Coordinates of C-alpha atoms in Angstrom, one line a residue:
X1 CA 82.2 -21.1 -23.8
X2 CA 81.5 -20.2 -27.4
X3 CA 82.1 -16.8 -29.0
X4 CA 80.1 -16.4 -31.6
X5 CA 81.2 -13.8 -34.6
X6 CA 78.6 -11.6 -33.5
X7 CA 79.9 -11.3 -29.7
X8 CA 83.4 -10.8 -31.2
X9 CA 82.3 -7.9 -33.2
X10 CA 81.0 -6.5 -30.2
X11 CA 84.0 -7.2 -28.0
X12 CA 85.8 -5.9 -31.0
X13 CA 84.1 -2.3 -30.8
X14 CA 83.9 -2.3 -27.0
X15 CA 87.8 -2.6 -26.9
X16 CA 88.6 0.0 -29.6
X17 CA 89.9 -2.3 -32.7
X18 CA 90.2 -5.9 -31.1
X19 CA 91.1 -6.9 -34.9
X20 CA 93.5 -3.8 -35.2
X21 CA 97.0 -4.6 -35.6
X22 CA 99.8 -1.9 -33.8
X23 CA 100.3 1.1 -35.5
X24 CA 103.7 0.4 -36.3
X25 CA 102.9 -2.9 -38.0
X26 CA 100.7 -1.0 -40.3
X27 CA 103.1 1.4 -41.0
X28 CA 105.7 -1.7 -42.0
X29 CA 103.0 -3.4 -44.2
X30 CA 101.9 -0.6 -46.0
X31 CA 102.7 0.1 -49.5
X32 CA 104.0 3.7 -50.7
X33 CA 104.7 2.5 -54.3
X34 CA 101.8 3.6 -56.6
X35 CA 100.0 0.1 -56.4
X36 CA 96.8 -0.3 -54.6
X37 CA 95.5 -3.5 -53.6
X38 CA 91.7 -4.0 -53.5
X39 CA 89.8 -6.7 -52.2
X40 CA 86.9 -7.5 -54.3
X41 CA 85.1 -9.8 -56.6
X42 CA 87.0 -11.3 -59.5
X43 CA 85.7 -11.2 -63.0
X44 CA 84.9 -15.1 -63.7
X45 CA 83.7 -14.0 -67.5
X46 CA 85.8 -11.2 -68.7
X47 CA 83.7 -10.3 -71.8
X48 CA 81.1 -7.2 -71.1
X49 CA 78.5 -9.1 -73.8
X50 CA 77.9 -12.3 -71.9
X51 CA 76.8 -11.1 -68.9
X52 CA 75.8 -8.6 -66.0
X53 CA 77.8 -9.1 -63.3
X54 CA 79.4 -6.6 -61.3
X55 CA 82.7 -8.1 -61.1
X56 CA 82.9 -8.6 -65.3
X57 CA 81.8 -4.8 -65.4
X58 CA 84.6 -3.4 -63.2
X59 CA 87.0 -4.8 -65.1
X60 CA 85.4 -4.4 -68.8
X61 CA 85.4 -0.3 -67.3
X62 CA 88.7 -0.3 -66.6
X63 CA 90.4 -1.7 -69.5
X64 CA 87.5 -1.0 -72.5
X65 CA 86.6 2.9 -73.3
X66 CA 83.0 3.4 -74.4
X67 CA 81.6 5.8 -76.7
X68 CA 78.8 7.3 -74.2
X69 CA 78.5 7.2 -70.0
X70 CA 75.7 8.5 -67.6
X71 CA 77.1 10.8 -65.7
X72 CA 75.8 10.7 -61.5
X73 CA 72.6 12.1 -62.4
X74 CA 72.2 8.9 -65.2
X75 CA 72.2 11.7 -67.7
X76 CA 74.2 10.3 -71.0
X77 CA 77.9 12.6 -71.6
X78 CA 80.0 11.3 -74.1
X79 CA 82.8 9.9 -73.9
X80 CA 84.9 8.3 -76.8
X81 CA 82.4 10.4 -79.1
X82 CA 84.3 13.9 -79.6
X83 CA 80.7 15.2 -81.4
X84 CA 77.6 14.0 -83.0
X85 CA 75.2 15.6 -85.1
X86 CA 72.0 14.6 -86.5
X87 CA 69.5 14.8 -89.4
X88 CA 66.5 17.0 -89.3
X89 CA 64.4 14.9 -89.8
X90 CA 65.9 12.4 -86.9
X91 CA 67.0 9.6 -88.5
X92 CA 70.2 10.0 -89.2
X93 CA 73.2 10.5 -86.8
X94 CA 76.8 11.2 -87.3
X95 CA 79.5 10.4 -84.5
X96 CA 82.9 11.6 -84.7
X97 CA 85.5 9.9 -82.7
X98 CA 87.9 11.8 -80.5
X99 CA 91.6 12.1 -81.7
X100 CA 94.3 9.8 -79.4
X101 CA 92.3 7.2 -79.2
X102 CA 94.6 3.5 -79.7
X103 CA 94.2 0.3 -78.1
X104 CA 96.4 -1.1 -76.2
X105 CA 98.4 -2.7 -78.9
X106 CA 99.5 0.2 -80.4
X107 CA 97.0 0.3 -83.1
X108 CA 94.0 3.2 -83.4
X109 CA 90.3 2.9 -82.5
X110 CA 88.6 3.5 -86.0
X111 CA 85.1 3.5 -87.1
X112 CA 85.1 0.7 -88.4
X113 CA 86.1 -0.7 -84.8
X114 CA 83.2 0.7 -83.0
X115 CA 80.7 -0.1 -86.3
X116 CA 81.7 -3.7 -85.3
X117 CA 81.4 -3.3 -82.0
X118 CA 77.8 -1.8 -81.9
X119 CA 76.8 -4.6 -84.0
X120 CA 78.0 -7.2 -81.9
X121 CA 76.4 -6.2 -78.9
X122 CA 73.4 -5.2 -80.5
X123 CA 73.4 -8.9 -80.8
X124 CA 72.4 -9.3 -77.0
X125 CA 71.7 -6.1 -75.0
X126 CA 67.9 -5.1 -75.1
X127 CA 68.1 -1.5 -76.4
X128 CA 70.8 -2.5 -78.6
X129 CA 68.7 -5.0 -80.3
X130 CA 66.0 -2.2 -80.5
X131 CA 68.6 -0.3 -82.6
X132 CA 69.3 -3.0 -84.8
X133 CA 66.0 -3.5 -85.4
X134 CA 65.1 0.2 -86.3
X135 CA 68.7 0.7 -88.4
X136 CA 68.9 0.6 -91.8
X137 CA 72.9 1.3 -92.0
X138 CA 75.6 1.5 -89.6
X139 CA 79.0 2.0 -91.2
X140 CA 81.9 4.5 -91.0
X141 CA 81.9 7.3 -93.2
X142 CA 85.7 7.8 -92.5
X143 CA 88.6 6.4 -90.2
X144 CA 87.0 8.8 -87.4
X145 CA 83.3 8.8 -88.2
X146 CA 80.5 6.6 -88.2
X147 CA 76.5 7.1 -89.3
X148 CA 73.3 5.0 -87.7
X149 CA 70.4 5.9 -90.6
X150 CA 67.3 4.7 -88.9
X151 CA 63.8 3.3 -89.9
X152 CA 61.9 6.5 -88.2
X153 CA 63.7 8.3 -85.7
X154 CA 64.9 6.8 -82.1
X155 CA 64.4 9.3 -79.5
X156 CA 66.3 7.4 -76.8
X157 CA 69.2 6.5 -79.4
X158 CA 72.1 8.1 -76.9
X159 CA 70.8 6.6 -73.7
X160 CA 70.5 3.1 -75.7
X161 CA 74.0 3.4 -76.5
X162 CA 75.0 5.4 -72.7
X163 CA 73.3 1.6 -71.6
X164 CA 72.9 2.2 -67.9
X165 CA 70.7 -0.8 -67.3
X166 CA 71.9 -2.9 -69.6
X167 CA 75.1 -4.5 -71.3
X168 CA 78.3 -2.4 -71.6
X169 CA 79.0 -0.8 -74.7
X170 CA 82.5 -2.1 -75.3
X171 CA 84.6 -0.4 -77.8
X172 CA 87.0 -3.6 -79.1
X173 CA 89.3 -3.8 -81.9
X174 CA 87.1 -5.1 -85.4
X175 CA 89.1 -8.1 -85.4
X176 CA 87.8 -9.0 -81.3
X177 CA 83.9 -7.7 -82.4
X178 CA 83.8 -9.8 -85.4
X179 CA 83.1 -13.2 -82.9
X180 CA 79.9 -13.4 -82.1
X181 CA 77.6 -12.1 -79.5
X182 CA 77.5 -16.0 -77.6
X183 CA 81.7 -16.3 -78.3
X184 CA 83.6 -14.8 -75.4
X185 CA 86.7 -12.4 -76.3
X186 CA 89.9 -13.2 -73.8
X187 CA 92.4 -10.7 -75.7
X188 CA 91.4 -8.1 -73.0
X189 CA 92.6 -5.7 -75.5
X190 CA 90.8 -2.2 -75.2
X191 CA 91.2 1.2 -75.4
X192 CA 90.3 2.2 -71.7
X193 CA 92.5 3.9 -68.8
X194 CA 94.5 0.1 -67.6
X195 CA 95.7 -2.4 -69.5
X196 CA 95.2 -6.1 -68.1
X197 CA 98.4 -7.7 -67.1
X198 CA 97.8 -11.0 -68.1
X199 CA 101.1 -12.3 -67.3
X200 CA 100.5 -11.6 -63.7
X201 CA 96.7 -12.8 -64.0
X202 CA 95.6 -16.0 -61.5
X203 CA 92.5 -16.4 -62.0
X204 CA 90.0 -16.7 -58.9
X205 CA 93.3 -15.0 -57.1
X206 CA 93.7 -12.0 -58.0
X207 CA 94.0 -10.0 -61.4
X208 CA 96.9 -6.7 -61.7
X209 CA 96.0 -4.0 -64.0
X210 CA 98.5 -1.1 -65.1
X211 CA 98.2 2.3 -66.1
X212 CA 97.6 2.4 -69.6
X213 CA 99.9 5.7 -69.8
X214 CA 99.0 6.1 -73.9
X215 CA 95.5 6.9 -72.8
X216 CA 94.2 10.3 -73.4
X217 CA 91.3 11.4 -70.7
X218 CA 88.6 14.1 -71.6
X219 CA 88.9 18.0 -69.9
X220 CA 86.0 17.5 -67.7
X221 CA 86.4 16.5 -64.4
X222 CA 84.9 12.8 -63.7
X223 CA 81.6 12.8 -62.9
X224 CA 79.8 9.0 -62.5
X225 CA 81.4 7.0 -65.8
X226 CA 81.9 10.4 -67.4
X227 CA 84.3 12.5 -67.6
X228 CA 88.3 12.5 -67.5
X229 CA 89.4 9.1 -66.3
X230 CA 93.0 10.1 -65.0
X231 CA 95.1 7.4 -63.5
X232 CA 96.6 8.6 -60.5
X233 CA 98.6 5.2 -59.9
X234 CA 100.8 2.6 -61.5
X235 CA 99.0 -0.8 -61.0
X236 CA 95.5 -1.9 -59.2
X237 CA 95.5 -5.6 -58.1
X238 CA 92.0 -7.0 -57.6
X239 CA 92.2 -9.8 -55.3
X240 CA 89.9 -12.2 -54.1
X241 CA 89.5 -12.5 -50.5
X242 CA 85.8 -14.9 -49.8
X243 CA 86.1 -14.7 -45.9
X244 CA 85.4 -11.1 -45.0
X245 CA 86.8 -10.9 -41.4
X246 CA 89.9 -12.1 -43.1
X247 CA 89.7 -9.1 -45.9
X248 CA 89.1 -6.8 -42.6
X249 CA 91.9 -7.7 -41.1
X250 CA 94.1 -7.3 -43.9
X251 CA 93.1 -3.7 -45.1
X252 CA 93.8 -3.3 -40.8
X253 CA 97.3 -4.1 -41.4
X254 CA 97.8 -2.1 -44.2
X255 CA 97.8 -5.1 -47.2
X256 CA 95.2 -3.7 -49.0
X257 CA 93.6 -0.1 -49.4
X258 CA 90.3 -0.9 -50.7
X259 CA 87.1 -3.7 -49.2
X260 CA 84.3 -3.6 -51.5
X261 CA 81.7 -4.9 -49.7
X262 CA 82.7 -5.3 -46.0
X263 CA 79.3 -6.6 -44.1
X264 CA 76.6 -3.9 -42.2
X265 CA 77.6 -5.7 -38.7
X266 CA 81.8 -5.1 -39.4
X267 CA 80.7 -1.6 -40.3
X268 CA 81.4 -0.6 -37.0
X269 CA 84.9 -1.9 -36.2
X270 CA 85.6 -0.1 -39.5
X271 CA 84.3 3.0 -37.8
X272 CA 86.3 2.8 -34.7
X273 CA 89.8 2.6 -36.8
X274 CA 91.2 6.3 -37.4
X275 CA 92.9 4.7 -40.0
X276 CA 89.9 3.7 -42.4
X277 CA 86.8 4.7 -43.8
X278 CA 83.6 4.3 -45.3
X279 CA 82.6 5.8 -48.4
X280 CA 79.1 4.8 -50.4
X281 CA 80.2 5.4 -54.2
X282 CA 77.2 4.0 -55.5
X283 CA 74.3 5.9 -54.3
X284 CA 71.3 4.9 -56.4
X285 CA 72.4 1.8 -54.6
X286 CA 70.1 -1.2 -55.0
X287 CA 66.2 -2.1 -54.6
X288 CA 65.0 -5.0 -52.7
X289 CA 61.7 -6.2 -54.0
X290 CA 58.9 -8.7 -54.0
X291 CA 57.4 -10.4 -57.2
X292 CA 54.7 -12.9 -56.8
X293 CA 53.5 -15.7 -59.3
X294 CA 50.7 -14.1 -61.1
X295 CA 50.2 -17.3 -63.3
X296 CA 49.1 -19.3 -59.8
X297 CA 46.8 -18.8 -56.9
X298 CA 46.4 -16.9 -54.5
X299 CA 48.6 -14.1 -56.7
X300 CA 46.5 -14.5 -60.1
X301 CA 43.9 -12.6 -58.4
X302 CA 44.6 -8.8 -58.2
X303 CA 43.4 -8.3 -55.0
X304 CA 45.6 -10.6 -53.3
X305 CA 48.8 -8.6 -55.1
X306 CA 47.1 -5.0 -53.8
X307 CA 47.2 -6.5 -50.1
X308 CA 50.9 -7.5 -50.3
X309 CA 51.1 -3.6 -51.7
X310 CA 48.9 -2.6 -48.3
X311 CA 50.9 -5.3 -45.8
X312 CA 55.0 -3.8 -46.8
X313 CA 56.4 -2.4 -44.0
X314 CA 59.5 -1.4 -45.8
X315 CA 61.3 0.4 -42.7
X316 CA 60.7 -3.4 -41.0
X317 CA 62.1 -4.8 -43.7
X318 CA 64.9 -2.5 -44.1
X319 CA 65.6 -3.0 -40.6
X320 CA 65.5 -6.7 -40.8
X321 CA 67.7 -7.1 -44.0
X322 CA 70.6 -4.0 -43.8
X323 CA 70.0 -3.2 -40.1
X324 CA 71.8 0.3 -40.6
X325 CA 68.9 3.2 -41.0
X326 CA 72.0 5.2 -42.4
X327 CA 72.3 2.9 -45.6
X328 CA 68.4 2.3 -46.5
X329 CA 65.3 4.6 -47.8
X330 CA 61.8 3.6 -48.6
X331 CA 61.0 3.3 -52.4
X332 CA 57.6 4.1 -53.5
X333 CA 58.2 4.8 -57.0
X334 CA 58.3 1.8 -60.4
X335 CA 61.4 3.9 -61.1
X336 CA 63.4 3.5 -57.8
X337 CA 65.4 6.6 -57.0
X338 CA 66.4 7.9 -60.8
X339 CA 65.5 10.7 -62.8
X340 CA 62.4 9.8 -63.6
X341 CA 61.1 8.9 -59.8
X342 CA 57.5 10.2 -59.3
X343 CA 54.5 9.6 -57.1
X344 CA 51.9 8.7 -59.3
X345 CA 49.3 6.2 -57.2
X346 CA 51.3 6.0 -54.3
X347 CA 48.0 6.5 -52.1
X348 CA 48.6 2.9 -51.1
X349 CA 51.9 3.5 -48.7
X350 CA 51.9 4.1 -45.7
X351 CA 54.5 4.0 -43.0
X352 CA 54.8 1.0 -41.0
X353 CA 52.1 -0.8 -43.6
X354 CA 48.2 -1.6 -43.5
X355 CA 47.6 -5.2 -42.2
X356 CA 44.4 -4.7 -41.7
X357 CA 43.8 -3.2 -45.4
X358 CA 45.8 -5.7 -46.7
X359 CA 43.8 -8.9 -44.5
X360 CA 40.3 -7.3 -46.1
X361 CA 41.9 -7.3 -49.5
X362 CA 42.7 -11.2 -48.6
X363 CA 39.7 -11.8 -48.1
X364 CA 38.2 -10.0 -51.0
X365 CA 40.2 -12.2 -53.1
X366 CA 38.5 -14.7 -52.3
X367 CA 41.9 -16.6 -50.2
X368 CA 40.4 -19.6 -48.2
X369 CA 44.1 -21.2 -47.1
X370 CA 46.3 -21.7 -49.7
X371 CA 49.9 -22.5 -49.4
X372 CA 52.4 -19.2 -50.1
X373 CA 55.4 -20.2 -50.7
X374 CA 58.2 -17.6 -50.1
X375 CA 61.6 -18.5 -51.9
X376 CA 64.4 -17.9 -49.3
X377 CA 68.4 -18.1 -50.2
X378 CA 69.6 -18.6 -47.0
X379 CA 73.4 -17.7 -48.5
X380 CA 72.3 -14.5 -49.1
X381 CA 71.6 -12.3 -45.9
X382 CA 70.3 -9.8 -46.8
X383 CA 67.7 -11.4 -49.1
X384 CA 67.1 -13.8 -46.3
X385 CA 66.5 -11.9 -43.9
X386 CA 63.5 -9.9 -45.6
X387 CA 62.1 -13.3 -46.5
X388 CA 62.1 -14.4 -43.6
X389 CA 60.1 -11.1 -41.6
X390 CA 57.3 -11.0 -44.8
X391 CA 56.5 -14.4 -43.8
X392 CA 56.1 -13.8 -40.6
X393 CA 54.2 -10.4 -41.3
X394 CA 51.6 -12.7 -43.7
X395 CA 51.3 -15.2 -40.8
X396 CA 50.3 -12.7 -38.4
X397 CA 47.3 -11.9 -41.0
X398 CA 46.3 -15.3 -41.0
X399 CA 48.2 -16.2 -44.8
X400 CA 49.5 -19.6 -45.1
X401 CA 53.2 -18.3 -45.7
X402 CA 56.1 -20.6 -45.4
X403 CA 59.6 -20.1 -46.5
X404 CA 61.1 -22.9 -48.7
X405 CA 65.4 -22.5 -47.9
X406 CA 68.0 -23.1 -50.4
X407 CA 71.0 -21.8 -52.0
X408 CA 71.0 -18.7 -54.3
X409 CA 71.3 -21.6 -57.1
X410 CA 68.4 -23.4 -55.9
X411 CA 66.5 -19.5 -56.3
X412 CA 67.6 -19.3 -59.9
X413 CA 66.6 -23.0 -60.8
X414 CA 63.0 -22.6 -59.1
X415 CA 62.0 -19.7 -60.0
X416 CA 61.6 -20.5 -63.6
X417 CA 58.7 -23.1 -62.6
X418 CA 55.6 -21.4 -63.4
X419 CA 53.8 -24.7 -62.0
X420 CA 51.7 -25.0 -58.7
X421 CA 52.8 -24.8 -55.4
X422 CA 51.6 -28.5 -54.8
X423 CA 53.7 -29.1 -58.0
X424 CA 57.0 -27.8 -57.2
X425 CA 56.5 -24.0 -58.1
X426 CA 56.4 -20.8 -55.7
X427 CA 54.3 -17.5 -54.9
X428 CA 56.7 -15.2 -54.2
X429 CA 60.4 -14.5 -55.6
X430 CA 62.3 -12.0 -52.7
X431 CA 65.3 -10.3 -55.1
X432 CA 66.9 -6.8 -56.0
X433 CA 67.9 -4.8 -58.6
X434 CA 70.5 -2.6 -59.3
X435 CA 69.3 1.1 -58.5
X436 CA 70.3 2.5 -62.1
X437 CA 68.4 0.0 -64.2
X438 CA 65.4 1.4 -62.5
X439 CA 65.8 4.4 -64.8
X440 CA 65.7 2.3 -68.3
X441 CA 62.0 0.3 -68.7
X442 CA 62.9 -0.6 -72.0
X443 CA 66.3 -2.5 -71.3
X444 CA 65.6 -3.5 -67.7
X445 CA 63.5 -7.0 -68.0
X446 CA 62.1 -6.3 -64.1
X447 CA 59.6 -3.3 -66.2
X448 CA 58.0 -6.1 -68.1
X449 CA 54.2 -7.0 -67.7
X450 CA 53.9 -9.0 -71.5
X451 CA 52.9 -12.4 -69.3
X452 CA 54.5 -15.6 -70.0
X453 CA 57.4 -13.6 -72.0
X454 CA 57.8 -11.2 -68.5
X455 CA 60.4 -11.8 -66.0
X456 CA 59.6 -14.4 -63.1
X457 CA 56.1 -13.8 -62.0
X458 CA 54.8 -13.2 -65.6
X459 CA 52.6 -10.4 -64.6
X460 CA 50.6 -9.2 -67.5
X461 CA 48.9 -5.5 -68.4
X462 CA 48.2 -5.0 -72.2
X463 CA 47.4 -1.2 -71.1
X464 CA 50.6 -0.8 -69.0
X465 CA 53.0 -2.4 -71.9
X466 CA 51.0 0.1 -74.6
X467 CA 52.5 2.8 -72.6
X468 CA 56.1 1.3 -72.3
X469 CA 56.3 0.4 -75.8
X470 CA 56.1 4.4 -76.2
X471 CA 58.8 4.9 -74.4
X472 CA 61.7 4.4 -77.0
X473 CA 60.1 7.4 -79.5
X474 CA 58.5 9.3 -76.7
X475 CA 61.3 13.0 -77.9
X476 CA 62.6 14.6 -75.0
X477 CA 62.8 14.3 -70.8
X478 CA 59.7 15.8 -70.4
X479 CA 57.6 13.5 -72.8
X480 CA 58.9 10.4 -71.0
X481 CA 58.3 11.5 -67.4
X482 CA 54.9 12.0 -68.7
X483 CA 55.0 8.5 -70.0
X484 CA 56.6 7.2 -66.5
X485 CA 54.1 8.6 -64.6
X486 CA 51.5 6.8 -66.7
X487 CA 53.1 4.0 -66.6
X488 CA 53.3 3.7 -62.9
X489 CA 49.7 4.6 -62.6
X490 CA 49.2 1.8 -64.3
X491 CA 51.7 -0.8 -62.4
X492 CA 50.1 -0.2 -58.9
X493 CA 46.8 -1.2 -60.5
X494 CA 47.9 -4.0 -61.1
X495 CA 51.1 -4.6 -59.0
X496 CA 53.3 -6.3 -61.0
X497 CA 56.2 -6.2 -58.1
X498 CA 56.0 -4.9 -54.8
X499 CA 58.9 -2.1 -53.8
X500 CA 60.7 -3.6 -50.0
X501 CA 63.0 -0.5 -50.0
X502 CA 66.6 0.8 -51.0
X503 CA 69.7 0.2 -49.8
X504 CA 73.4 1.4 -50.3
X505 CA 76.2 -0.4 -49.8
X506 CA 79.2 1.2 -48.1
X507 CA 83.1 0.7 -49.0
X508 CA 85.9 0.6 -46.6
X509 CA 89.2 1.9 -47.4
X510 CA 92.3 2.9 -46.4
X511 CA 92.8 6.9 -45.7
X512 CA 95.3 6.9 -47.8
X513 CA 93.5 6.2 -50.5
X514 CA 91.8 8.8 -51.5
X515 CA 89.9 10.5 -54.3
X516 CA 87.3 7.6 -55.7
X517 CA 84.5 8.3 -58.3
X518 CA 81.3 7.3 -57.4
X519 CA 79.6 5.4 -60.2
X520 CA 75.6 4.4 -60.6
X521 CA 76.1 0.6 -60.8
X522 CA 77.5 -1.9 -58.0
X523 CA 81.0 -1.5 -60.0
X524 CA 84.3 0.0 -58.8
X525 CA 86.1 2.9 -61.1
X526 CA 89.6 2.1 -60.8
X527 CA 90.6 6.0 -62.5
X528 CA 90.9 9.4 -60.3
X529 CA 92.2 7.2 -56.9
X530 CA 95.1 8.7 -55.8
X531 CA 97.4 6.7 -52.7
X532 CA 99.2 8.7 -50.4

C-alpha cells in the first residue's frame, strides 16, 4: 500500500510528531553560538534595481541602509535621513544625513553617494522615474546634505522615496551607483546592519551574513523597516532547502531556527511540536486576484466582467487555495488591506457570491458559448487551486470555462498574448500581489486601466486613470483617501480585476529564536532576532 504525503501528515499529527526527532538529539544538534540558520529563498540577483523578488529584497535589507522605510502601518519614518526640511512653496527639499553612517569598507555614506543612488534607481522604479521627471536638481549641498528642487511640488515625494510597492531605495557607494540602472552591482557593499560574507557565499546553497558591528541603529524601537535595526547575533546563514518536508525535518532537529514558508498542510505538525512556532510577520500578507482579457470576448463587454464581480465566492476560494480560515480574509477594497482601504461601491459583495446575478449579467452581455480560458500553473498550489474551483463555479452557470495547465513559466509567457482564445491567447490570468503595493496606485502596475499600456488584461477607463494621475500632487492623507475612494468608485464600474481574497503566510521557527520584526513585504528582517 501507498502512503501518500497527505496520509503521512495525518499519521504524523495523530502520533504527536512522527517527523520529530528525540529530544535529546535536538538538544545535541542545536547551535548556542550566535549564528542562526534560516531556511529560505536565495537571492539569484543580488542587485535591489533589477528586480522584485522577495529573496533579492531580503538580502538588499539586510546588507543596504535606505534613506526612508514604512513603518507597520505603511506610514514613511526615516531612516538614514537624520532631518529634512522643505521650501514653502514645496519644491524644494533638504535631507540631512545621519552622523556614523560608513559602508562596509570603511569609507562614509555622503551625499554625493545617495545623489547617485537616487538617480540610478530613478532609472527603473515607477515613482522614482516620476521624480526624475518632475526634478530640476538633485545634488549635495555638503558631505551630509542633499536638495531635490522640483518642477511644481510632489506631494507624495517621501513615500516615493519610502517605495513600499516598488524598487528598494538602495543607498550604495557613488562608485557602485554610477553603473547603470540595466548593469547589476555584485560588490554587495552597503551601509546596512550585515555585511555579506562572500568568501563563505555558494550560490543556490546558502549565503552567511555577519553582524556589521560599525553600524549605528536609530533610538526608536523597530517598527516594520523602521526603526533601530540592532543585531542581536553574529552571523545569519540563508540556505536553500527546495523540498519542504526535508526543511521541516531539519528545523525538528535543531539544524536550523528559521522555515520561511513551510506549507498550510505541515502547519499542523509544526503545531504539535512544543519546540516550534508559528509566527505571521507579514500581515498585509498577499492578495489573490482575477484579471480577465478585456481586449477579447466574452471580457471586452462590461457586463460579463460585473458577473465575474457577482459570481466570487472568496471564502470558497480561500478555502480551496490556503485551506486555513486562520490565514485568509475577504478583500473588497482596490486598495487591499492598507491605509487607504475603503468601501466605496462594494454593493456588489456578498457572502458566499450571486450566481444567479452573475448568470443574468451573462446573459446581458450578450455570451452565447464562447471558450474561457482560465490560465492554471499547476506548480503553484495555491494559484491552482483557485483556478481550478472558478472554473468549476463558471461551469455550474453554464460558462464555457476550461483550465489550460502549465508551469508558472508557461503563465508568464502566455499571458502577454493579447490574441484570441482560438489564436493562442486567454480570458482570465489567476495571480497575486503583494499586500503593501496595494497601498501605492502610482508605482504598483496592477492600478493601471491606460489599455494596451496596462498590465495583462489591458483594461481601460480614461475617467478612472484622470483620477489616478491626481494622485502624486493630491497634499496630505486626507486628499488622497478622497481620491482612493473615487478611484474605486470608479474600478468596480468597470472591473478592471476581480479581488479572490487575502492571505498570510505563516513562518515556523525555533523557540529559541525569538524577537523577529514583522515587515509589510513577503521579505525576512534579519535585525532585532535574538537566539537563546
Amino acid at each position: 500500500m501507498m502512503i501518500s504525503r497527505r496520509d503521512l501528515i495525518k499519521l504524523s499529527v495523530t502520533a504527536g510528531a512522527a517527523l520529530s526527532l528525540p529530544s535529546v538529539l535536538r538538544a545535541q544538534t542545536a547551535q548556542a553560538d550566535g549564528t542562526v540558520r534560516m531556511a529560505i529563498g536565495l537571492a539569484a540577483i543580488f542587485d535591489p534595481i533589477l528586480t522584485t523578488s522577495g529573496d533579492t529584497y531580503t538580502h538588499a535589507i539586510a546588507i543596504y541602509d535606505t534613506l526612508f522605510g514604512v513603518d507597520s502601518n505603511l506610514v514613511p519614518q526615516p531612516q538614514m535621513v537624520n532631518k529634512w526640511e522643505v521650501s514653502d512653496d514645496k519644491k524644494a527639499y533638504t535631507f540631512e544625513l545621519r552622523d556614523g553612517l560608513q559602508f562596509h569598507d570603511g569609507s562614509p555614506v555622503t551625499a554625493a553617494d545617495c545623489v547617485a543612488s537616487i538617480r540610478r534607481w530613478g532609472q527603473a522604479d515607477s515613482g522614482g522615474k516620476l521624480l526624475m521627471e518632475r526634478a530640476t536638481q538633485i545634488s549635495p549641498k555638503d558631505d551630509k546634505s542633499f536638495v531635490i528642487v522640483l518642477k511644481e511640488p510632489l506631494g507624495v515625494l517621501i513615500d516615493i522615496l519610502a517605495a513600499p510597492g516598488g524598487l528598494f531605495l538602495a543607498i550604495m557607494r557613488e562608485q557602485d551607483a554610477k553603473l547603470p540602472a540595466t548593469e547589476q552591482v555584485t560588490a554587495n557593499i552597503g551601509s546596512g546592519p550585515f555585511k555579506f560574507n562572500h568568501d563563505l557565499a555558494s550560490p543556490g546553497v546558502s549565503f552567511v551574513y555577519d553582524r556589521n558591528e560599525k553600524y549605528v541603529p536609530r533610538e526608536e524601537a523597530p517598527d516594520g523597516f523602521a526603526g533601530g535595526k540592532v543585531v542581536m547575533v553574529d552571523r545569519v546563514i540563508l540556505q536553500n532547502i527546495k523540498d519542504q518536508q526535508t526543511a521541516l525535518a531539519a528545523l525538528q532537529a535543531g539544524e536550523i531556527d528559521f522555515m520561511a514558508s513551510p506549507p498550510y498542510d505541515l502547519l499542523p505538525i509544526i503545531e504539535s511540536d512544543p519546540g516550534l512556532g508559528l509566527e505571521v510577520l507579514n500581515r498585509a500578507g498577499n492578495n489573490l486576484f482575477l484579471r480577465m482579457n478585456c481586449l477579447q470576448k466574452p471580457f471586452d463587454n462590461v457586463k460579463a466582467r460585473r458577473a465575474m464581480l457577482h459570481l466570487v465566492d472568496q471564502e470558497a476560494i480561500l478555502q480551496a487555495a490556503i485551506g486555513d480560515a486562520r490565514y485568509t480574509r475577504p478583500v473588497i477594497s482596490l486598495f487591499g488591506i492598507t491605509r487607504y482601504t475603503n468601501d466605496e461601491n462594494t454593493g456588489w459583495f456578498k457572502k458566499g457570491g450571486d450566481p444567479e446575478k452573475a448568470k443574468q449579467l451573462f446573459k446581458e452581455s450578450g455570451y452565447s458559448g464562447e471558450k474561457v480560458v482560465i490560465l492554471d500553473p499547476t506548480d503553484d498550489a495555491v494559484v491552482d487551486h483557485a483556478a481550478q474551483l472558478l472554473a468549476n463555479q463558471l461551469q455550474k452557470i453554464g460558462v464555457n470555462a476550461e483550465l489550460a495547465p502549465s508551469d508558472w513559466g508557461g503563465v508568464v509567457k502566455r499571458r502577454s498574448d493579447k490574441s484570441s482564445v482560438a489564436d493562442g491567447g486567454w480570458s482570465i490570468l489567476v495571480s497575486s500581489w503583494s499586500g503593501v503595493a496595494l497601498g501605492d496606485p502610482i508605482g504598483t502596475p496592477f492600478f493601471q486601466a491606460n489599455g494596451n499600456k496596462a498590465w495583462y488584461g489591458w483594461p481601460q477607463d480614461d475617467k478612472y486613470e484622470s483620477l489616478r494621475s491626481q494622485w502624486p500632487d493630491a497634499g496630505g492623507f486626507d486628499e488622497r483617501m478622497s481620491l482612493a475612494r473615487q478611484m474605486q468608485s470608479r474600478w468596480w464600474d468597470f472591473v478592471g480585476a476581480v479581488m479572490l481574497g487575502n492571505f498570510v503566510q505563516p513562518i515556523a521557527r525555533s523557540k529559541a529564536l525569538t524577537g523577529m520584526v514583522g515587515v509589510p513585504k513577503v521579505v525576512v528582517a534579519l535585525w532585532n532576532m535574538e537566539k537563546a
